[in-house]
Amino acid sequence: MSHKVLVLPGDGIGPEIMAEAVKVLESLRSDGLDIELEHGLVGGAAHDASGTPLPENTLRLARAADAVLLGAVGGPRWESLNIALRPEKGLLGLRSELGLFANLRPALLYPQLASASSLKAEVVAGLDLMIVRELTGGIYFGQPRGVRVLADGQREGFNTLVYSESEIRRIARVAFDIAMKRGRRVCSVDKANVLECTELWREVVSMVAKDYPQVSLTHMYVDNAAMQLVRAPKQFDVIVTTNMFGDILSDEAAMLTGSIGMLPSASVDAAHKGMYEPIHGSAPDIAGKGIANPLGTILSVAMMLRYTLDQPDLALRVERAVEAVLSQGLRTADIHTNGCSRVGTAQMGAAVVAALHG
Ligand code: IPM
Ligand code: MG
């Protein structure tokens, strides 16, 4: 059966990096992968074309697709818009409308890039951790929210951190299932010493752990986790945490690997339908220059092959092709170090496609 993949390039460097990921997909298709590609608008690009960051048509295509491949959204051009019309709302809307509650953000250090990390090579060598971030709940979506005017005339902003037991249970299960296929260690990150909501989080995660006797569970407060990630990141295997803590810790974990441009992510529902995107943003400062790193998006294709399209061998093939171009010494500007060859976005994409067949 043919799989439908919706391609949403988005804004900034999105279209440039997506063009390379699509080349990889097309190359796999000509080798027999049975997929149909469709294209749509999201984010600022959609706002400019139709006045909304998530047009009905895009949502319809996304619902009908097996997987969505997304570039990046946002940029200074849209920052002054009302928050409901900003590009980020397109992304948040897709996550929530598609029920993509589990966000998987691996932080893997390629040995070839050890010197690109801002930490000492021995602290990060061999780093391989997975952040499982809850993605459709918590303070990002909690009600009530807004800005109101108080009796004394000043304004007050408010958001709500809320998690039900079932929301905590299902994300915990995802984390434990992934840990079973990795190092069998889960660290649940919360702020249970201050926030009742995350006290419940801790309790429910501990209950779920009983169904996974082979996995060891630890708990850590988020401030300590932020510190441990830069002190001794290799202590972690799988980290499971709330939407906002996961947002913050995943940027931190990404940087440990030397380049945020390298890292893919998956956002999946219970049936493994998913949206795949690099974890970096739209990088408006370098958009249109042809220098952005397409590897995060290409590795997102690998995650899509593994988690939604059920093609683990092809996923591995894409990952090996990325490693091969790194071993050839090819580097985009963000991961460039002395002695390597600096290449642009399209050259990097072409090198990966060549390595796929190498
Ligand atoms: C991310 C981003 C998004 C988030 C923004 C763009 C809404 O930072 O995917 O981590 O906060 O979730
Ligand atoms: Mg983020």
Short mmCIF file of C-alpha atoms and ligand atoms in Angstrom, two decimals:
data_model
loop_
_atom_site.label_atom_id
_atom_site.label_comp_id
_atom_site.label_asym_id
_atom_site.label_seq_id
_atom_site.Cartn_x
_atom_site.Cartn_y
_atom_site.Cartn_z
CA MET A 1 0.00 0.00 0.00
CA SER A 2 1.29 3.40 -0.96
CA HIS A 3 2.04 5.82 1.91
CA LYS A 4 1.10 9.46 1.65
CA VAL A 5 3.61 12.00 2.87
CA LEU A 6 2.67 15.65 3.18
CA VAL A 7 5.61 17.99 2.65
CA LEU A 8 5.36 21.35 4.43
CA PRO A 9 8.50 23.41 3.84
CA GLY A 10 7.34 26.41 5.90
CA ASP A 11 9.46 29.54 6.33
CA GLY A 12 13.04 30.81 6.38
CA ILE A 13 15.48 28.03 5.54
CA GLY A 14 12.56 25.57 5.50
CA PRO A 15 12.19 25.42 1.69
CA GLU A 16 15.96 25.01 1.12
CA ILE A 17 16.47 22.15 3.55
CA MET A 18 13.23 20.50 2.49
CA ALA A 19 14.34 20.45 -1.14
CA GLU A 20 17.25 18.22 -0.11
CA ALA A 21 15.12 15.93 2.05
CA VAL A 22 12.72 15.53 -0.87
CA LYS A 23 15.65 14.53 -3.10
CA VAL A 24 16.45 11.78 -0.61
CA LEU A 25 12.84 10.60 -0.59
CA GLU A 26 12.62 10.69 -4.37
CA SER A 27 15.79 8.72 -4.64
CA LEU A 28 14.38 6.06 -2.30
CA ARG A 29 11.17 6.07 -4.31
CA SER A 30 13.01 5.39 -7.52
CA ASP A 31 14.54 2.43 -5.64
CA GLY A 32 11.07 1.07 -4.90
CA LEU A 33 9.80 2.87 -1.77
CA ASP A 34 6.05 3.18 -2.30
CA ILE A 35 5.20 6.76 -1.35
CA GLU A 36 3.19 9.64 -2.73
CA LEU A 37 4.34 13.17 -1.95
CA GLU A 38 1.93 16.05 -1.52
CA HIS A 39 2.82 19.65 -0.79
CA GLY A 40 1.17 22.29 1.38
CA LEU A 41 1.63 25.62 3.10
CA VAL A 42 2.06 26.25 6.80
CA GLY A 43 3.32 29.04 9.03
CA GLY A 44 4.20 32.47 7.71
CA ALA A 45 4.09 31.24 4.12
CA ALA A 46 0.50 30.11 4.66
CA HIS A 47 -0.37 33.33 6.42
CA ASP A 48 0.90 35.36 3.47
CA ALA A 49 -1.03 33.25 0.96
CA SER A 50 -4.29 32.83 2.83
CA GLY A 51 -4.33 34.87 6.04
CA THR A 52 -3.92 31.93 8.41
CA PRO A 53 -0.87 29.90 9.55
CA LEU A 54 -2.81 26.64 9.28
CA PRO A 55 -5.21 26.68 6.30
CA GLU A 56 -8.09 24.20 6.21
CA ASN A 57 -6.62 22.60 3.13
CA THR A 58 -3.29 21.92 4.87
CA LEU A 59 -5.07 20.41 7.84
CA ARG A 60 -7.17 18.23 5.53
CA LEU A 61 -4.08 17.01 3.67
CA ALA A 62 -2.30 16.38 6.99
CA ARG A 63 -5.21 14.34 8.31
CA ALA A 64 -5.27 12.26 5.13
CA ALA A 65 -1.50 11.69 5.11
CA ASP A 66 0.37 8.93 6.92
CA ALA A 67 3.17 11.30 7.77
CA VAL A 68 3.97 14.98 7.58
CA LEU A 69 7.48 16.23 6.86
CA LEU A 70 7.91 19.79 8.06
CA GLY A 71 10.79 22.25 7.54
CA ALA A 72 10.49 25.14 9.99
CA VAL A 73 8.14 28.02 10.69
CA GLY A 74 8.44 31.61 11.82
CA GLY A 75 10.50 34.72 11.25
CA PRO A 76 10.74 38.42 12.11
CA ARG A 77 8.29 39.35 9.35
CA TRP A 78 5.43 37.79 11.31
CA GLU A 79 6.47 38.65 14.86
CA SER A 80 4.16 41.62 15.18
CA LEU A 81 1.06 39.60 14.24
CA ASN A 82 -1.55 38.72 16.83
CA ILE A 83 -0.41 35.52 18.62
CA ALA A 84 -3.30 33.55 17.05
CA LEU A 85 -2.01 34.31 13.54
CA ARG A 86 1.70 33.73 14.13
CA PRO A 87 3.49 31.00 12.21
CA GLU A 88 4.11 29.01 15.43
CA LYS A 89 0.35 28.58 15.74
CA GLY A 90 0.45 26.55 12.53
CA LEU A 91 2.84 24.11 14.13
CA LEU A 92 1.02 23.98 17.45
CA GLY A 93 -2.29 23.53 15.62
CA LEU A 94 -0.95 20.57 13.63
CA ARG A 95 0.39 18.92 16.78
CA SER A 96 -2.85 19.31 18.62
CA GLU A 97 -5.31 18.66 15.74
CA LEU A 98 -3.44 15.49 14.78
CA GLY A 99 -3.13 14.38 18.42
CA LEU A 100 0.66 14.07 18.20
CA PHE A 101 1.23 13.84 21.92
CA ALA A 102 4.65 12.21 21.93
CA ASN A 103 7.66 14.17 20.76
CA LEU A 104 10.84 12.16 20.34
CA ARG A 105 14.02 14.22 20.26
CA PRO A 106 17.21 12.21 20.05
CA ALA A 107 20.53 13.85 20.84
CA LEU A 108 23.20 11.77 19.22
CA LEU A 109 26.81 12.80 18.88
CA TYR A 110 28.44 11.73 15.66
CA PRO A 111 32.07 10.86 16.43
CA GLN A 112 33.08 12.91 13.37
CA LEU A 113 31.61 16.02 15.06
CA ALA A 114 33.00 15.60 18.58
CA SER A 115 35.08 18.76 18.21
CA ALA A 116 32.03 20.83 17.19
CA SER A 117 30.51 20.52 20.67
CA SER A 118 31.07 23.39 23.06
CA LEU A 119 31.76 20.80 25.78
CA LYS A 120 34.99 18.83 26.13
CA ALA A 121 35.15 15.89 23.76
CA GLU A 122 35.42 13.37 26.63
CA VAL A 123 32.21 14.69 28.22
CA VAL A 124 30.16 14.17 25.05
CA ALA A 125 31.94 11.34 23.19
CA GLY A 126 29.42 8.57 22.64
CA LEU A 127 26.45 10.68 23.75
CA ASP A 128 23.16 9.07 22.75
CA LEU A 129 20.08 10.16 24.62
CA MET A 130 16.41 10.46 23.76
CA ILE A 131 14.13 13.15 25.10
CA VAL A 132 10.48 12.14 25.14
CA ARG A 133 8.56 15.39 25.43
CA GLU A 134 4.80 15.57 26.04
CA LEU A 135 3.54 17.70 23.16
CA THR A 136 -0.19 18.38 23.26
CA GLY A 137 -0.80 19.30 26.89
CA GLY A 138 0.71 21.16 29.80
CA ILE A 139 1.16 24.91 29.96
CA TYR A 140 1.26 25.21 26.15
CA PHE A 141 -2.41 24.34 25.86
CA GLY A 142 -3.82 24.75 29.39
CA GLN A 143 -6.92 26.86 29.96
CA PRO A 144 -7.56 29.49 31.17
CA ARG A 145 -4.90 31.60 29.53
CA GLY A 146 -4.58 35.20 28.48
CA VAL A 147 -3.95 38.75 29.63
CA ARG A 148 -6.58 40.49 31.76
CA VAL A 149 -6.96 43.92 33.31
CA LEU A 150 -6.95 44.03 37.10
CA ALA A 151 -9.06 46.29 39.30
CA ASP A 152 -6.13 48.67 39.73
CA GLY A 153 -5.87 49.03 35.95
CA GLN A 154 -2.64 47.10 35.39
CA ARG A 155 -2.57 44.00 33.19
CA GLU A 156 -1.90 40.49 34.38
CA GLY A 157 -0.77 37.61 32.16
CA PHE A 158 -1.66 34.02 33.04
CA ASN A 159 -1.27 30.47 31.75
CA THR A 160 -2.28 27.15 33.23
CA LEU A 161 -0.11 24.09 33.78
CA VAL A 162 -2.44 21.12 33.71
CA TYR A 163 -1.99 17.36 33.14
CA SER A 164 -4.56 14.63 33.59
CA GLU A 165 -3.49 11.17 34.75
CA SER A 166 -4.25 9.70 31.32
CA GLU A 167 -2.08 12.29 29.56
CA ILE A 168 0.81 11.47 31.90
CA ARG A 169 0.27 7.73 31.61
CA ARG A 170 0.35 7.62 27.80
CA ILE A 171 3.54 9.67 27.47
CA ALA A 172 5.20 7.62 30.21
CA ARG A 173 4.34 4.44 28.29
CA VAL A 174 5.96 5.82 25.14
CA ALA A 175 9.11 6.59 27.14
CA PHE A 176 9.25 3.13 28.74
CA ASP A 177 8.60 1.40 25.40
CA ILE A 178 11.47 3.31 23.82
CA ALA A 179 13.73 2.60 26.80
CA MET A 180 13.07 -1.12 26.35
CA LYS A 181 14.65 -0.84 22.89
CA ARG A 182 17.61 1.19 24.18
CA GLY A 183 19.44 1.31 27.50
CA ARG A 184 16.42 0.49 29.71
CA ARG A 185 16.77 3.62 31.82
CA VAL A 186 14.18 6.38 32.13
CA CYS A 187 14.71 9.67 33.95
CA SER A 188 11.47 11.57 34.53
CA VAL A 189 12.02 15.30 34.85
CA ASP A 190 9.60 17.44 36.88
CA LYS A 191 9.41 20.22 39.44
CA ALA A 192 7.56 18.14 42.02
CA ASN A 193 9.06 20.14 44.89
CA VAL A 194 7.06 23.21 43.83
CA LEU A 195 4.31 22.33 41.33
CA GLU A 196 1.41 20.08 42.33
CA CYS A 197 0.78 19.23 38.71
CA THR A 198 4.22 17.70 38.38
CA GLU A 199 3.93 16.01 41.78
CA LEU A 200 1.08 14.09 40.16
CA TRP A 201 3.30 13.57 37.10
CA ARG A 202 5.93 11.90 39.32
CA GLU A 203 3.34 9.68 40.99
CA VAL A 204 1.75 8.52 37.73
CA VAL A 205 5.10 7.87 35.99
CA SER A 206 6.12 5.74 39.02
CA MET A 207 2.89 3.76 38.68
CA VAL A 208 3.47 3.10 34.96
CA ALA A 209 7.03 1.97 35.79
CA LYS A 210 5.58 -1.07 37.58
CA ASP A 211 4.56 -2.46 34.18
CA TYR A 212 8.19 -2.25 33.05
CA PRO A 213 10.23 -4.13 35.66
CA GLN A 214 13.24 -4.30 33.34
CA VAL A 215 13.48 -0.52 33.07
CA SER A 216 15.03 1.48 35.88
CA LEU A 217 13.27 4.76 36.66
CA THR A 218 14.78 7.81 38.32
CA HIS A 219 13.28 11.25 38.93
CA MET A 220 15.02 14.58 38.66
CA TYR A 221 13.99 18.18 39.21
CA VAL A 222 14.22 20.21 36.03
CA ASP A 223 16.82 22.66 37.34
CA ASN A 224 19.11 19.80 38.29
CA ALA A 225 18.44 18.09 34.94
CA ALA A 226 19.49 21.25 33.10
CA MET A 227 22.73 21.23 35.08
CA GLN A 228 23.37 17.48 34.73
CA LEU A 229 22.94 17.76 30.96
CA VAL A 230 26.01 19.98 30.71
CA ARG A 231 27.90 18.33 33.59
CA ALA A 232 27.58 14.65 32.69
CA PRO A 233 25.11 14.11 29.83
CA LYS A 234 26.04 10.48 29.29
CA GLN A 235 24.25 9.51 32.51
CA PHE A 236 20.96 9.76 30.57
CA ASP A 237 19.31 7.20 28.32
CA VAL A 238 15.65 8.30 27.99
CA ILE A 239 14.35 11.51 29.55
CA VAL A 240 10.58 11.92 29.79
CA THR A 241 9.15 15.31 30.64
CA THR A 242 6.42 17.91 30.20
CA ASN A 243 5.83 20.04 27.15
CA MET A 244 7.65 23.16 28.33
CA PHE A 245 10.50 21.45 30.20
CA GLY A 246 11.02 19.28 27.11
CA ASP A 247 11.13 22.34 24.88
CA ILE A 248 13.92 23.83 26.95
CA LEU A 249 15.93 20.69 27.71
CA SER A 250 15.83 19.50 24.10
CA ASP A 251 17.51 22.69 22.87
CA GLU A 252 20.15 22.24 25.54
CA ALA A 253 20.66 18.57 24.66
CA ALA A 254 20.85 19.44 20.97
CA MET A 255 23.68 21.87 21.52
CA LEU A 256 25.70 19.19 23.33
CA THR A 257 26.02 17.47 19.99
CA GLY A 258 27.69 20.45 18.35
CA SER A 259 24.98 21.49 16.00
CA ILE A 260 21.31 21.93 16.39
CA GLY A 261 21.30 21.66 12.57
CA MET A 262 21.93 17.91 12.82
CA LEU A 263 19.01 16.78 14.91
CA PRO A 264 15.70 15.32 13.76
CA SER A 265 12.50 14.87 15.72
CA ALA A 266 9.31 12.88 15.53
CA SER A 267 5.90 13.79 16.90
CA VAL A 268 3.62 10.78 16.94
CA ASP A 269 0.18 9.65 18.04
CA ALA A 270 -0.83 6.32 19.53
CA ALA A 271 -1.12 4.76 16.06
CA HIS A 272 2.36 5.94 15.01
CA LYS A 273 1.07 8.48 12.56
CA GLY A 274 3.54 11.30 12.77
CA MET A 275 5.00 14.62 11.90
CA TYR A 276 8.74 14.79 11.36
CA GLU A 277 10.85 17.91 11.54
CA PRO A 278 14.37 19.04 12.31
CA ILE A 279 14.54 20.50 15.78
CA HIS A 280 16.14 23.75 14.62
CA GLY A 281 14.05 26.74 13.65
CA SER A 282 13.63 28.75 10.46
CA ALA A 283 16.98 30.62 10.87
CA PRO A 284 15.84 33.77 9.02
CA ASP A 285 19.36 35.25 9.26
CA ILE A 286 20.73 32.68 6.81
CA ALA A 287 17.58 31.99 4.77
CA GLY A 288 18.02 32.09 1.00
CA LYS A 289 21.82 31.89 1.19
CA GLY A 290 22.07 28.19 0.41
CA ILE A 291 24.25 27.50 3.46
CA ALA A 292 21.80 25.86 5.89
CA ASN A 293 22.44 22.33 7.09
CA PRO A 294 19.89 19.92 5.54
CA LEU A 295 21.01 16.93 7.64
CA GLY A 296 18.49 17.48 10.45
CA THR A 297 15.68 17.29 7.90
CA ILE A 298 17.23 14.32 6.11
CA LEU A 299 17.57 12.52 9.45
CA SER A 300 13.91 13.36 10.09
CA VAL A 301 13.16 11.39 6.92
CA ALA A 302 15.01 8.48 8.54
CA MET A 303 12.85 8.78 11.66
CA MET A 304 9.74 8.84 9.45
CA LEU A 305 10.88 5.67 7.70
CA ARG A 306 11.41 4.00 11.07
CA TYR A 307 8.39 5.10 13.10
CA THR A 308 5.58 5.64 10.59
CA LEU A 309 6.50 3.90 7.34
CA ASP A 310 7.86 0.82 9.10
CA GLN A 311 11.02 0.65 6.97
CA PRO A 312 13.81 0.25 9.52
CA ASP A 313 16.30 -0.91 6.89
CA LEU A 314 15.78 2.18 4.77
CA ALA A 315 16.00 4.35 7.90
CA LEU A 316 19.37 2.83 8.65
CA ARG A 317 20.45 3.34 5.06
CA VAL A 318 19.70 7.07 5.27
CA GLU A 319 21.49 7.35 8.63
CA ARG A 320 24.53 5.53 7.21
CA ALA A 321 24.56 7.86 4.20
CA VAL A 322 24.64 10.87 6.54
CA GLU A 323 27.53 9.33 8.48
CA ALA A 324 29.31 8.63 5.21
CA VAL A 325 29.22 12.27 4.10
CA LEU A 326 30.49 13.35 7.51
CA SER A 327 33.33 10.83 7.18
CA GLN A 328 34.11 12.28 3.75
CA GLY A 329 34.78 15.54 5.61
CA LEU A 330 31.83 17.46 4.16
CA ARG A 331 30.48 20.15 6.50
CA THR A 332 27.95 22.95 6.22
CA ALA A 333 28.94 26.21 7.90
CA ASP A 334 27.28 25.40 11.24
CA ILE A 335 29.41 22.29 11.82
CA HIS A 336 32.52 23.37 9.98
CA THR A 337 35.91 22.90 11.64
CA ASN A 338 39.45 23.29 10.31
CA GLY A 339 40.52 20.67 7.82
CA CYS A 340 37.00 19.88 6.57
CA SER A 341 35.42 20.92 3.27
CA ARG A 342 32.75 23.56 3.58
CA VAL A 343 29.71 22.81 1.41
CA GLY A 344 26.35 24.45 0.83
CA THR A 345 22.87 23.06 1.39
CA ALA A 346 22.42 21.59 -2.10
CA GLN A 347 25.90 20.05 -2.22
CA MET A 348 25.30 18.39 1.12
CA GLY A 349 21.96 17.00 -0.08
CA ALA A 350 23.51 15.72 -3.30
CA ALA A 351 26.33 14.06 -1.33
CA VAL A 352 23.81 12.21 0.85
CA VAL A 353 21.89 11.02 -2.22
CA ALA A 354 25.16 9.81 -3.77
CA ALA A 355 26.12 8.04 -0.52
CA LEU A 356 22.72 6.29 -0.45
CA HIS A 357 23.81 4.45 -3.55
CA GLY A 358 27.45 4.14 -2.54
C1 IPM B 1 9.96 23.54 19.27
C2 IPM B 1 9.72 25.00 19.07
C3 IPM B 1 8.23 25.25 19.20
C4 IPM B 1 7.82 24.88 20.60
C5 IPM B 1 7.77 26.68 18.85
C6 IPM B 1 8.24 27.09 17.47
C7 IPM B 1 6.29 26.83 19.00
O1 IPM B 1 10.48 25.75 19.97
O2 IPM B 1 9.42 22.73 18.50
O3 IPM B 1 10.71 23.19 20.20
O4 IPM B 1 7.96 25.68 21.53
O5 IPM B 1 7.35 23.75 20.79
MG MG B 2 11.86 24.61 21.10
#
